[in-house]
């Protein structure tokens, strides 16, 4: 058994380093950009009048639709639509790109809600106090609101990130040679499915555990001002 | 000088400010009094543009604003720098240390150097007797201490006027006294202040001018002596209601 484990480890871990981890990391970064941008639009009240207000409302509506769509349909179905479906209307993507796009949009939709919740959890009085000393909107956002909102957003966003890492295994269905695909291939050759799938489960668990530890330290850092007494 | 002409602010169900005409002199303390819901806080918040009335003219320094027109962001920021605000529940930034709370505006809005801003912040902390707290976070301090820090935060921006929105309403009497002593000192130093308060003793001792508001209208404008010693019937009713 040890022999099988030692022999297959480089291949499985190699697939993780080459595909699973990049898929998860790149998708998460893009998802966070989507999440913050959409959450900001959704927490902002349109100002001005006429066409600007209308366009802003339209944008809000489009974002709500996007979030609804990606949260209400299975990720596997989304992957199939992007990779196998889109070519029929002339959009051909390689598997890795299709994976990045789908994972980013899916995780972005979930994280958008987490970030929105974190932003609206910061009392309005914090915005007012910052405006009162003459700060601009972007200064208030980046210097006052985000640092506080981050603390609130870390637990749900970490959940989404860990979920994403495990969901990259679904990429096996669109021909990406990530960890799970490779473990399947090896199992087909050595007839040790139990061992191979348990092994790959352990590798996912190791990666997710590293993220959980990261979450712990990030939470501790962003909560450093929550102290009592003294 | 700060001046309001024909200022009106309406909410869906009531007229919060009704044709307000007022001048606030420099180097004086003006106290706004009146029953709850009279429009005192709305008036004060309008001066810092946290509220925007629908109509009227607002003049401060060399700025003139017509509330019936859009106010540019640039002008808003400039006016906010001229009018410091101290809130009822102080609203310090919890994620920043006391020193950072005070230097945040000077460094990032006024573009002062960090060293200058910190030197000034330390001077202000000394003024309110809290120089030992500079490396702590706000929630390690009492309400009275936090309110004194928030006064420092406003002072650090070197505004022309400081607006106080019921600065002691959320404090126990002992902590209230600590804060009022700071206000008293500022008044003696001729800092221009506009104070919304329910503390009549403070109004009596410190106000150069008292403005009494009721239902969004100015019912009285005059000295503390006139207000307390020659009150109109409405003021009498208000003063009676404040004692038990």
Short mmCIF file of C-alpha atoms in Angstrom, two decimals:
data_model
loop_
_atom_site.label_atom_id
_atom_site.label_comp_id
_atom_site.label_asym_id
_atom_site.label_seq_id
_atom_site.Cartn_x
_atom_site.Cartn_y
_atom_site.Cartn_z
CA UNK A 1 0.00 0.00 0.00
CA UNK A 2 2.76 2.40 0.95
CA UNK A 3 4.36 1.71 -2.34
CA UNK A 4 1.17 2.78 -4.17
CA UNK A 5 0.88 5.90 -2.06
CA UNK A 6 4.48 6.92 -2.62
CA UNK A 7 4.24 6.23 -6.34
CA UNK A 8 1.03 8.19 -6.95
CA UNK A 9 1.70 11.12 -4.66
CA UNK A 10 3.90 13.13 -7.07
CA UNK A 11 1.30 12.86 -9.81
CA UNK A 12 -1.65 13.87 -7.63
CA UNK A 13 0.18 16.66 -5.79
CA UNK A 14 1.66 17.82 -9.10
CA UNK A 15 -1.84 18.13 -10.55
CA UNK A 16 -2.81 20.08 -7.44
CA UNK A 17 0.05 22.52 -7.88
CA UNK A 18 -0.45 22.83 -11.61
CA UNK A 19 -4.25 23.07 -11.76
CA UNK A 20 -6.26 22.83 -8.50
CA UNK A 21 -4.40 25.52 -6.56
CA UNK A 22 -4.13 28.01 -9.47
CA UNK A 23 -7.81 27.42 -10.29
CA UNK A 24 -8.80 28.14 -6.69
CA UNK A 25 -6.46 31.11 -6.15
CA UNK A 26 -7.07 32.92 -9.45
CA UNK A 27 -10.82 32.35 -9.23
CA UNK A 28 -10.90 33.59 -5.65
CA UNK A 29 -9.02 36.81 -6.47
CA UNK A 30 -11.36 37.55 -9.39
CA UNK A 31 -14.36 36.57 -7.25
CA UNK A 32 -13.34 39.07 -4.57
CA UNK A 33 -13.02 41.86 -7.12
CA UNK A 34 -16.51 41.00 -8.38
CA UNK A 35 -17.83 40.70 -4.82
CA UNK A 36 -16.49 44.05 -3.59
CA UNK A 37 -17.53 45.94 -6.73
CA UNK A 38 -21.05 44.51 -6.80
CA UNK A 39 -21.51 44.89 -3.04
CA UNK A 40 -20.50 48.55 -3.28
CA UNK A 41 -23.01 49.22 -6.03
CA UNK A 42 -25.71 47.44 -4.08
CA UNK A 43 -25.04 49.41 -0.88
CA UNK A 44 -24.96 52.80 -2.62
CA UNK A 45 -28.06 54.90 -3.06
CA UNK A 46 -28.23 56.47 -6.53
CA UNK A 47 -27.89 60.24 -6.54
CA UNK A 48 -28.57 62.81 -9.19
CA UNK A 49 -31.51 62.60 -11.50
CA UNK A 50 -32.79 61.37 -14.84
CA UNK A 51 -30.62 59.11 -16.93
CA UNK A 52 -27.77 58.60 -14.39
CA UNK A 53 -30.19 57.46 -11.73
CA UNK A 54 -31.92 55.16 -14.19
CA UNK A 55 -28.65 53.61 -15.35
CA UNK A 56 -27.54 53.09 -11.76
CA UNK A 57 -30.83 51.38 -10.93
CA UNK A 58 -30.47 49.23 -14.02
CA UNK A 59 -26.95 48.24 -12.94
CA UNK A 60 -28.27 47.29 -9.51
CA UNK A 61 -30.96 45.19 -11.12
CA UNK A 62 -28.45 43.42 -13.38
CA UNK A 63 -26.25 42.64 -10.37
CA UNK A 64 -29.21 41.27 -8.39
CA UNK A 65 -30.09 39.10 -11.37
CA UNK A 66 -26.51 37.82 -11.64
CA UNK A 67 -26.40 36.91 -7.94
CA UNK A 68 -29.77 35.21 -8.12
CA UNK A 69 -28.76 33.26 -11.24
CA UNK A 70 -25.48 31.90 -9.86
CA UNK A 71 -26.86 31.07 -6.46
CA UNK A 72 -29.93 29.31 -7.81
CA UNK A 73 -28.28 26.95 -10.31
CA UNK A 74 -25.83 24.10 -9.65
CA UNK A 75 -22.16 24.84 -10.15
CA UNK A 76 -21.74 21.68 -12.22
CA UNK A 77 -24.47 22.83 -14.59
CA UNK A 78 -22.81 26.26 -14.85
CA UNK A 79 -19.50 24.59 -15.75
CA UNK A 80 -21.21 22.53 -18.46
CA UNK A 81 -22.96 25.55 -19.92
CA UNK A 82 -19.75 27.59 -20.11
CA UNK A 83 -17.51 24.79 -21.45
CA UNK A 84 -19.84 22.57 -23.49
CA UNK A 85 -22.73 24.96 -24.14
CA UNK A 86 -21.13 28.22 -25.20
CA UNK A 87 -19.28 26.74 -28.26
CA UNK A 88 -22.69 26.16 -29.88
CA UNK A 89 -23.16 29.95 -29.96
CA UNK A 90 -19.63 30.53 -31.17
CA UNK A 91 -17.81 31.09 -27.88
CA UNK A 92 -15.05 28.51 -27.52
CA UNK A 93 -12.97 28.52 -24.38
CA UNK A 94 -10.20 26.21 -23.28
CA UNK A 95 -11.09 24.17 -20.21
CA UNK A 96 -8.94 26.12 -17.75
CA UNK A 97 -10.36 29.50 -18.84
CA UNK A 98 -13.91 28.13 -18.69
CA UNK A 99 -13.17 26.85 -15.18
CA UNK A 100 -11.76 30.19 -14.00
CA UNK A 101 -14.74 32.11 -15.42
CA UNK A 102 -17.32 29.81 -13.86
CA UNK A 103 -15.66 29.50 -10.46
CA UNK A 104 -15.07 33.27 -10.30
CA UNK A 105 -18.65 34.16 -11.15
CA UNK A 106 -20.08 31.52 -8.82
CA UNK A 107 -17.93 32.39 -5.81
CA UNK A 108 -18.27 36.11 -6.61
CA UNK A 109 -22.04 35.84 -6.27
CA UNK A 110 -21.82 34.25 -2.82
CA UNK A 111 -19.07 36.57 -1.58
CA UNK A 112 -20.96 39.61 -2.86
CA UNK A 113 -23.64 38.89 -0.29
CA UNK A 114 -21.03 38.38 2.44
CA UNK A 115 -19.29 41.65 1.62
CA UNK A 116 -22.59 43.52 1.35
CA UNK A 117 -23.62 42.20 4.76
CA UNK A 118 -20.29 43.29 6.22
CA UNK A 119 -20.56 46.80 4.77
CA UNK A 120 -24.08 47.37 6.03
CA UNK A 121 -23.12 46.05 9.46
CA UNK A 122 -20.90 49.11 10.00
CA UNK A 123 -23.04 51.79 11.64
CA UNK A 124 -24.05 54.81 9.58
CA UNK A 125 -22.49 56.95 12.29
CA UNK A 126 -19.03 55.78 11.15
CA UNK A 127 -19.69 57.16 7.66
CA UNK A 128 -20.94 60.40 9.19
CA UNK A 129 -17.98 60.81 11.54
CA UNK A 130 -15.59 60.31 8.62
CA UNK A 131 -17.49 62.66 6.31
CA UNK A 132 -17.59 65.21 9.13
CA UNK A 133 -13.81 65.53 9.10
CA UNK A 134 -13.91 66.22 5.38
CA UNK A 135 -13.02 62.79 3.99
CA UNK A 136 -14.04 61.91 0.45
CA UNK A 137 -16.17 58.86 -0.38
CA UNK A 138 -13.18 56.74 -1.34
CA UNK A 139 -11.24 57.79 1.76
CA UNK A 140 -14.17 56.87 4.00
CA UNK A 141 -14.49 53.56 2.22
CA UNK A 142 -10.86 52.50 2.24
CA UNK A 143 -9.71 54.02 5.53
CA UNK A 144 -12.76 53.68 7.77
CA UNK A 145 -15.37 51.24 6.44
CA UNK A 146 -13.35 48.44 4.79
CA UNK A 147 -10.98 47.83 7.70
CA UNK A 148 -13.97 47.36 9.99
CA UNK A 149 -16.08 45.46 7.45
CA UNK A 150 -13.22 43.04 6.76
CA UNK A 151 -13.47 41.69 10.28
CA UNK A 152 -17.14 40.88 9.69
CA UNK A 153 -16.61 39.46 6.20
CA UNK A 154 -13.71 37.10 6.97
CA UNK A 155 -15.70 34.14 8.37
CA UNK A 156 -18.28 33.91 5.52
CA UNK A 157 -15.72 34.72 2.81
CA UNK A 158 -13.36 32.05 4.21
CA UNK A 159 -16.25 29.61 4.02
CA UNK A 160 -16.69 30.43 0.35
CA UNK A 161 -12.94 30.12 -0.32
CA UNK A 162 -12.74 26.70 1.34
CA UNK A 163 -15.85 25.65 -0.57
CA UNK A 164 -14.23 26.82 -3.78
CA UNK A 165 -11.09 24.75 -3.16
CA UNK A 166 -13.18 21.61 -2.87
CA UNK A 167 -15.41 22.57 -5.78
CA UNK A 168 -12.41 22.72 -8.10
CA UNK A 169 -12.75 18.91 -8.13
CA UNK A 170 -15.82 19.46 -10.34
CA UNK A 171 -13.40 20.73 -12.99
CA UNK A 172 -12.62 17.08 -13.65
CA UNK A 173 -15.92 16.98 -15.54
CA UNK A 174 -14.71 19.57 -18.05
CA UNK A 175 -11.44 17.75 -18.80
CA UNK A 176 -9.12 19.77 -16.55
CA UNK A 177 -6.34 17.54 -15.25
CA UNK A 178 -6.66 18.64 -11.61
CA UNK A 179 -6.09 16.46 -8.55
CA UNK A 180 -9.34 14.54 -8.67
CA UNK A 181 -9.09 13.81 -12.40
CA UNK A 182 -5.58 12.48 -11.93
CA UNK A 183 -6.60 10.31 -8.97
CA UNK A 184 -9.39 8.85 -11.11
CA UNK A 185 -6.92 8.07 -13.87
CA UNK A 186 -4.53 6.36 -11.48
CA UNK A 187 -7.36 4.39 -9.86
CA UNK A 188 -8.39 3.15 -13.30
CA UNK A 189 -4.88 1.82 -13.81
CA UNK A 190 -4.00 0.34 -10.41
CA UNK A 191 -7.51 -0.78 -9.39
CA UNK A 192 -7.17 0.90 -5.98
CA UNK A 193 -10.12 3.34 -6.04
CA UNK A 194 -10.58 3.34 -2.25
CA UNK A 195 -6.98 4.25 -1.61
CA UNK A 196 -6.73 6.79 -4.42
CA UNK A 197 -9.91 8.67 -3.48
CA UNK A 198 -9.02 8.68 0.21
CA UNK A 199 -5.60 10.03 -0.69
CA UNK A 200 -6.99 12.85 -2.77
CA UNK A 201 -9.48 13.63 0.03
CA UNK A 202 -6.56 14.01 2.43
CA UNK A 203 -4.80 16.42 0.07
CA UNK A 204 -7.92 18.58 -0.22
CA UNK A 205 -8.19 18.51 3.58
CA UNK A 206 -4.57 19.59 3.98
CA UNK A 207 -5.06 22.57 1.68
CA UNK A 208 -8.32 23.56 3.37
CA UNK A 209 -6.71 23.24 6.81
CA UNK A 210 -3.96 25.64 5.79
CA UNK A 211 -6.68 28.10 4.76
CA UNK A 212 -8.47 27.64 8.09
CA UNK A 213 -5.28 28.45 9.95
CA UNK A 214 -4.85 31.52 7.74
CA UNK A 215 -8.41 32.52 8.56
CA UNK A 216 -7.66 32.26 12.30
CA UNK A 217 -4.68 34.61 12.10
CA UNK A 218 -6.45 37.05 9.79
CA UNK A 219 -9.39 37.18 12.17
CA UNK A 220 -7.10 37.75 15.09
CA UNK A 221 -5.33 40.56 13.26
CA UNK A 222 -8.49 42.34 12.12
CA UNK A 223 -10.06 42.02 15.59
CA UNK A 224 -7.06 43.44 17.45
CA UNK A 225 -8.99 46.58 18.40
CA UNK A 226 -11.81 44.61 20.02
CA UNK A 227 -10.37 44.72 23.50
CA UNK A 228 -12.10 45.42 26.74
CA UNK A 229 -11.03 46.65 30.13
CA UNK A 230 -7.83 48.55 30.77
CA UNK B 1 -19.18 84.42 10.17
CA UNK B 2 -21.77 81.75 9.59
CA UNK B 3 -25.19 82.74 8.29
CA UNK B 4 -28.43 81.01 7.32
CA UNK B 5 -31.21 82.65 5.32
CA UNK B 6 -34.70 81.22 4.81
CA UNK B 7 -33.58 77.64 5.37
CA UNK B 8 -36.27 74.98 5.01
CA UNK B 9 -36.06 71.26 5.54
CA UNK B 10 -39.03 68.96 5.19
CA UNK B 11 -39.40 65.28 5.92
CA UNK B 12 -42.34 63.28 4.64
CA UNK B 13 -44.39 63.88 7.75
CA UNK B 14 -43.12 67.12 9.23
CA UNK B 15 -41.43 70.44 8.68
CA UNK B 16 -38.07 69.96 10.44
CA UNK B 17 -36.76 73.45 9.73
CA UNK B 18 -39.14 76.26 8.92
CA UNK B 19 -37.71 79.46 7.45
CA UNK B 20 -34.59 79.61 9.62
CA UNK B 21 -32.70 82.91 9.59
CA UNK B 22 -29.68 82.94 11.88
CA UNK B 23 -26.21 84.35 12.30
CA UNK B 24 -23.53 82.69 14.36
CA UNK B 25 -20.81 85.07 15.44
CA UNK B 26 -17.19 84.03 15.50
CA UNK B 27 -15.45 83.48 18.84
CA UNK B 28 -18.79 83.03 20.55
CA UNK B 29 -20.72 80.11 21.94
CA UNK B 30 -24.24 79.75 20.65
CA UNK B 31 -26.46 77.25 22.45
CA UNK B 32 -29.45 75.71 20.69
CA UNK B 33 -32.24 74.74 23.07
CA UNK B 34 -35.70 73.35 22.56
CA UNK B 35 -37.89 70.33 23.17
CA UNK B 36 -37.10 66.98 21.55
CA UNK B 37 -37.95 67.00 17.86
CA UNK B 38 -37.69 70.79 17.64
CA UNK B 39 -35.13 70.60 14.83
CA UNK B 40 -31.98 71.46 16.82
CA UNK B 41 -29.96 68.49 15.61
CA UNK B 42 -31.25 68.84 12.06
CA UNK B 43 -30.14 72.47 12.08
CA UNK B 44 -26.71 71.56 13.44
CA UNK B 45 -26.24 68.69 10.99
CA UNK B 46 -27.22 70.96 8.12
CA UNK B 47 -24.26 73.22 8.98
CA UNK B 48 -21.93 70.25 8.43
CA UNK B 49 -23.98 69.15 5.40
CA UNK B 50 -24.77 65.77 6.92
CA UNK B 51 -28.32 66.90 6.22
CA UNK B 52 -29.20 68.96 3.20
CA UNK B 53 -32.17 71.30 3.51
CA UNK B 54 -34.35 71.78 0.44
CA UNK B 55 -34.18 75.56 0.32
CA UNK B 56 -32.23 78.48 1.71
CA UNK B 57 -28.85 80.16 1.62
CA UNK B 58 -25.89 79.10 3.75
CA UNK B 59 -22.86 81.33 4.06
CA UNK B 60 -19.64 80.41 5.81
CA UNK B 61 -16.25 82.02 5.35
CA UNK B 62 -16.08 82.78 1.60
CA UNK B 63 -18.53 80.02 0.63
CA UNK B 64 -22.14 80.64 -0.27
CA UNK B 65 -24.43 77.70 -0.86
CA UNK B 66 -27.91 77.67 -2.30
CA UNK B 67 -29.58 74.56 -0.88
CA UNK B 68 -32.08 74.46 -3.75
CA UNK B 69 -29.18 73.65 -6.11
CA UNK B 70 -26.77 70.72 -6.20
CA UNK B 71 -23.72 71.17 -3.99
CA UNK B 72 -20.47 69.99 -5.56
CA UNK B 73 -18.50 67.35 -3.68
CA UNK B 74 -15.51 69.66 -3.55
CA UNK B 75 -17.49 72.41 -1.87
CA UNK B 76 -19.01 69.92 0.56
CA UNK B 77 -15.58 68.75 1.66
CA UNK B 78 -14.36 72.31 2.06
CA UNK B 79 -17.34 73.30 4.20
CA UNK B 80 -16.99 70.19 6.34
CA UNK B 81 -13.42 71.16 7.07
CA UNK B 82 -14.65 74.54 8.32
CA UNK B 83 -17.21 72.96 10.64
CA UNK B 84 -15.97 70.28 13.03
CA UNK B 85 -18.58 67.97 14.48
CA UNK B 86 -18.80 66.30 17.87
CA UNK B 87 -21.51 63.66 18.04
CA UNK B 88 -23.74 62.55 20.89
CA UNK B 89 -22.23 59.07 20.90
CA UNK B 90 -18.77 60.34 19.89
CA UNK B 91 -18.40 57.91 16.95
CA UNK B 92 -14.67 57.40 17.25
CA UNK B 93 -13.13 55.04 14.70
CA UNK B 94 -12.85 51.78 16.70
CA UNK B 95 -10.11 50.23 14.54
CA UNK B 96 -7.72 53.15 15.01
CA UNK B 97 -5.74 54.08 18.12
CA UNK B 98 -6.56 57.29 19.94
CA UNK B 99 -3.62 59.04 18.28
CA UNK B 100 -4.65 57.76 14.84
CA UNK B 101 -8.24 58.89 15.45
CA UNK B 102 -6.99 62.43 15.96
CA UNK B 103 -4.40 62.45 13.16
CA UNK B 104 -6.54 60.70 10.52
CA UNK B 105 -8.13 63.92 9.24
CA UNK B 106 -5.04 66.16 9.46
CA UNK B 107 -2.86 63.63 7.59
CA UNK B 108 -5.31 62.43 4.93
CA UNK B 109 -7.54 65.47 4.46
CA UNK B 110 -5.35 68.44 5.34
CA UNK B 111 -2.21 66.63 4.06
CA UNK B 112 -0.15 67.52 7.12
CA UNK B 113 3.02 65.53 7.73
CA UNK B 114 2.64 62.64 10.15
CA UNK B 115 5.11 64.23 12.56
CA UNK B 116 3.28 67.57 12.62
CA UNK B 117 -0.11 65.92 13.00
CA UNK B 118 1.14 63.77 15.87
CA UNK B 119 2.77 66.66 17.69
CA UNK B 120 -0.47 68.60 17.44
CA UNK B 121 -2.52 65.58 18.53
CA UNK B 122 -0.34 65.14 21.60
CA UNK B 123 -0.80 68.80 22.48
CA UNK B 124 -4.58 68.40 22.20
CA UNK B 125 -4.55 65.22 24.27
CA UNK B 126 -2.71 67.10 26.98
CA UNK B 127 -5.32 69.84 26.80
CA UNK B 128 -8.07 67.36 27.68
CA UNK B 129 -5.90 65.48 30.18
CA UNK B 130 -5.66 62.23 28.24
CA UNK B 131 -2.08 62.16 27.03
CA UNK B 132 -1.58 58.66 28.47
CA UNK B 133 -4.22 57.11 26.22
CA UNK B 134 -2.66 57.76 22.82
CA UNK B 135 -1.79 54.14 22.02
CA UNK B 136 -5.03 52.66 23.25
CA UNK B 137 -8.11 51.79 21.25
CA UNK B 138 -11.38 53.70 21.80
CA UNK B 139 -13.26 50.86 23.45
CA UNK B 140 -10.67 50.75 26.22
CA UNK B 141 -11.79 54.20 27.37
CA UNK B 142 -14.86 55.45 29.24
CA UNK B 143 -17.59 57.37 27.43
CA UNK B 144 -16.42 60.65 28.93
CA UNK B 145 -12.86 59.99 27.80
CA UNK B 146 -14.03 59.01 24.31
CA UNK B 147 -16.05 62.19 24.03
CA UNK B 148 -13.02 64.28 25.00
CA UNK B 149 -11.02 62.44 22.32
CA UNK B 150 -13.70 63.21 19.76
CA UNK B 151 -13.40 66.90 20.70
CA UNK B 152 -9.66 66.60 20.01
CA UNK B 153 -10.45 64.97 16.67
CA UNK B 154 -12.62 67.95 15.73
CA UNK B 155 -10.09 70.49 17.02
CA UNK B 156 -7.23 68.86 15.12
CA UNK B 157 -8.85 69.90 11.84
CA UNK B 158 -8.63 73.51 13.01
CA UNK B 159 -12.21 74.29 11.96
CA UNK B 160 -13.75 77.75 12.14
CA UNK B 161 -16.73 76.45 14.07
CA UNK B 162 -17.17 73.35 16.19
CA UNK B 163 -20.65 71.87 16.27
CA UNK B 164 -21.65 69.84 19.32
CA UNK B 165 -24.70 67.58 18.96
CA UNK B 166 -25.85 66.85 22.51
CA UNK B 167 -22.28 66.01 23.53
CA UNK B 168 -23.13 64.90 27.06
CA UNK B 169 -26.56 63.29 26.69
CA UNK B 170 -25.16 59.77 26.73
CA UNK B 171 -22.96 60.33 29.79
CA UNK B 172 -23.27 59.89 33.57
CA UNK B 173 -23.16 63.18 35.52
CA UNK B 174 -19.54 62.71 36.58
CA UNK B 175 -18.37 62.03 33.03
CA UNK B 176 -20.60 64.83 31.77
CA UNK B 177 -18.76 67.27 34.02
CA UNK B 178 -15.40 66.19 32.54
CA UNK B 179 -16.65 66.99 29.06
CA UNK B 180 -18.34 70.24 30.02
CA UNK B 181 -15.13 71.45 31.63
CA UNK B 182 -13.41 71.03 28.25
CA UNK B 183 -16.18 72.96 26.51
CA UNK B 184 -15.89 75.69 29.13
CA UNK B 185 -12.17 76.01 28.49
CA UNK B 186 -12.74 76.20 24.75
CA UNK B 187 -15.32 78.93 25.26
CA UNK B 188 -12.85 80.87 27.38
CA UNK B 189 -10.32 80.56 24.57
CA UNK B 190 -12.91 82.10 22.23
CA UNK B 191 -13.34 79.03 20.06
CA UNK B 192 -16.46 79.51 17.91
CA UNK B 193 -18.95 76.88 19.04
CA UNK B 194 -22.53 75.91 18.35
CA UNK B 195 -23.89 73.55 20.97
CA UNK B 196 -27.11 71.56 21.04
CA UNK B 197 -27.71 70.56 24.63
CA UNK B 198 -30.30 69.83 27.29
CA UNK B 199 -27.97 71.04 30.00
CA UNK B 200 -29.48 74.37 31.10
CA UNK B 201 -26.73 75.09 33.58
CA UNK B 202 -24.19 74.94 30.76
CA UNK B 203 -26.34 77.25 28.62
CA UNK B 204 -26.68 79.71 31.48
CA UNK B 205 -22.95 79.82 32.23
CA UNK B 206 -21.40 79.64 28.80
CA UNK B 207 -23.77 80.83 26.06
CA UNK B 208 -23.14 84.18 24.45
CA UNK B 209 -26.35 83.60 22.60
CA UNK B 210 -29.26 81.22 23.05
CA UNK B 211 -31.50 80.13 20.19
CA UNK B 212 -34.73 78.46 21.21
CA UNK B 213 -36.38 76.26 18.60
CA UNK B 214 -39.82 74.73 18.59
CA UNK B 215 -41.45 72.78 15.76
CA UNK B 216 -38.66 73.75 13.39
CA UNK B 217 -39.08 77.47 14.03
CA UNK B 218 -36.97 79.95 15.92
CA UNK B 219 -39.06 81.06 18.87
CA UNK B 220 -36.36 83.06 20.63
CA UNK B 221 -32.92 84.43 19.95
CA UNK B 222 -31.05 86.41 22.60
CA UNK B 223 -28.75 86.38 25.59
CA UNK B 224 -28.80 83.84 28.39
CA UNK B 225 -29.95 86.58 30.74
CA UNK B 226 -33.00 87.35 28.57
CA UNK B 227 -33.75 83.65 28.14
CA UNK B 228 -33.64 82.67 31.80
CA UNK B 229 -34.69 85.88 33.52
CA UNK B 230 -37.29 87.26 31.12
CA UNK B 231 -38.73 84.18 29.47
CA UNK B 232 -41.74 84.22 27.22
CA UNK B 233 -44.65 81.92 28.08
CA UNK B 234 -43.39 79.22 25.70
CA UNK B 235 -39.92 79.30 27.19
CA UNK B 236 -41.41 79.23 30.69
CA UNK B 237 -43.35 76.10 29.74
CA UNK B 238 -40.15 74.55 28.35
CA UNK B 239 -38.11 75.42 31.45
CA UNK B 240 -40.84 74.10 33.74
CA UNK B 241 -40.88 70.88 31.75
CA UNK B 242 -37.13 70.51 32.26
CA UNK B 243 -37.39 70.53 36.06
CA UNK B 244 -39.19 68.19 38.41
#
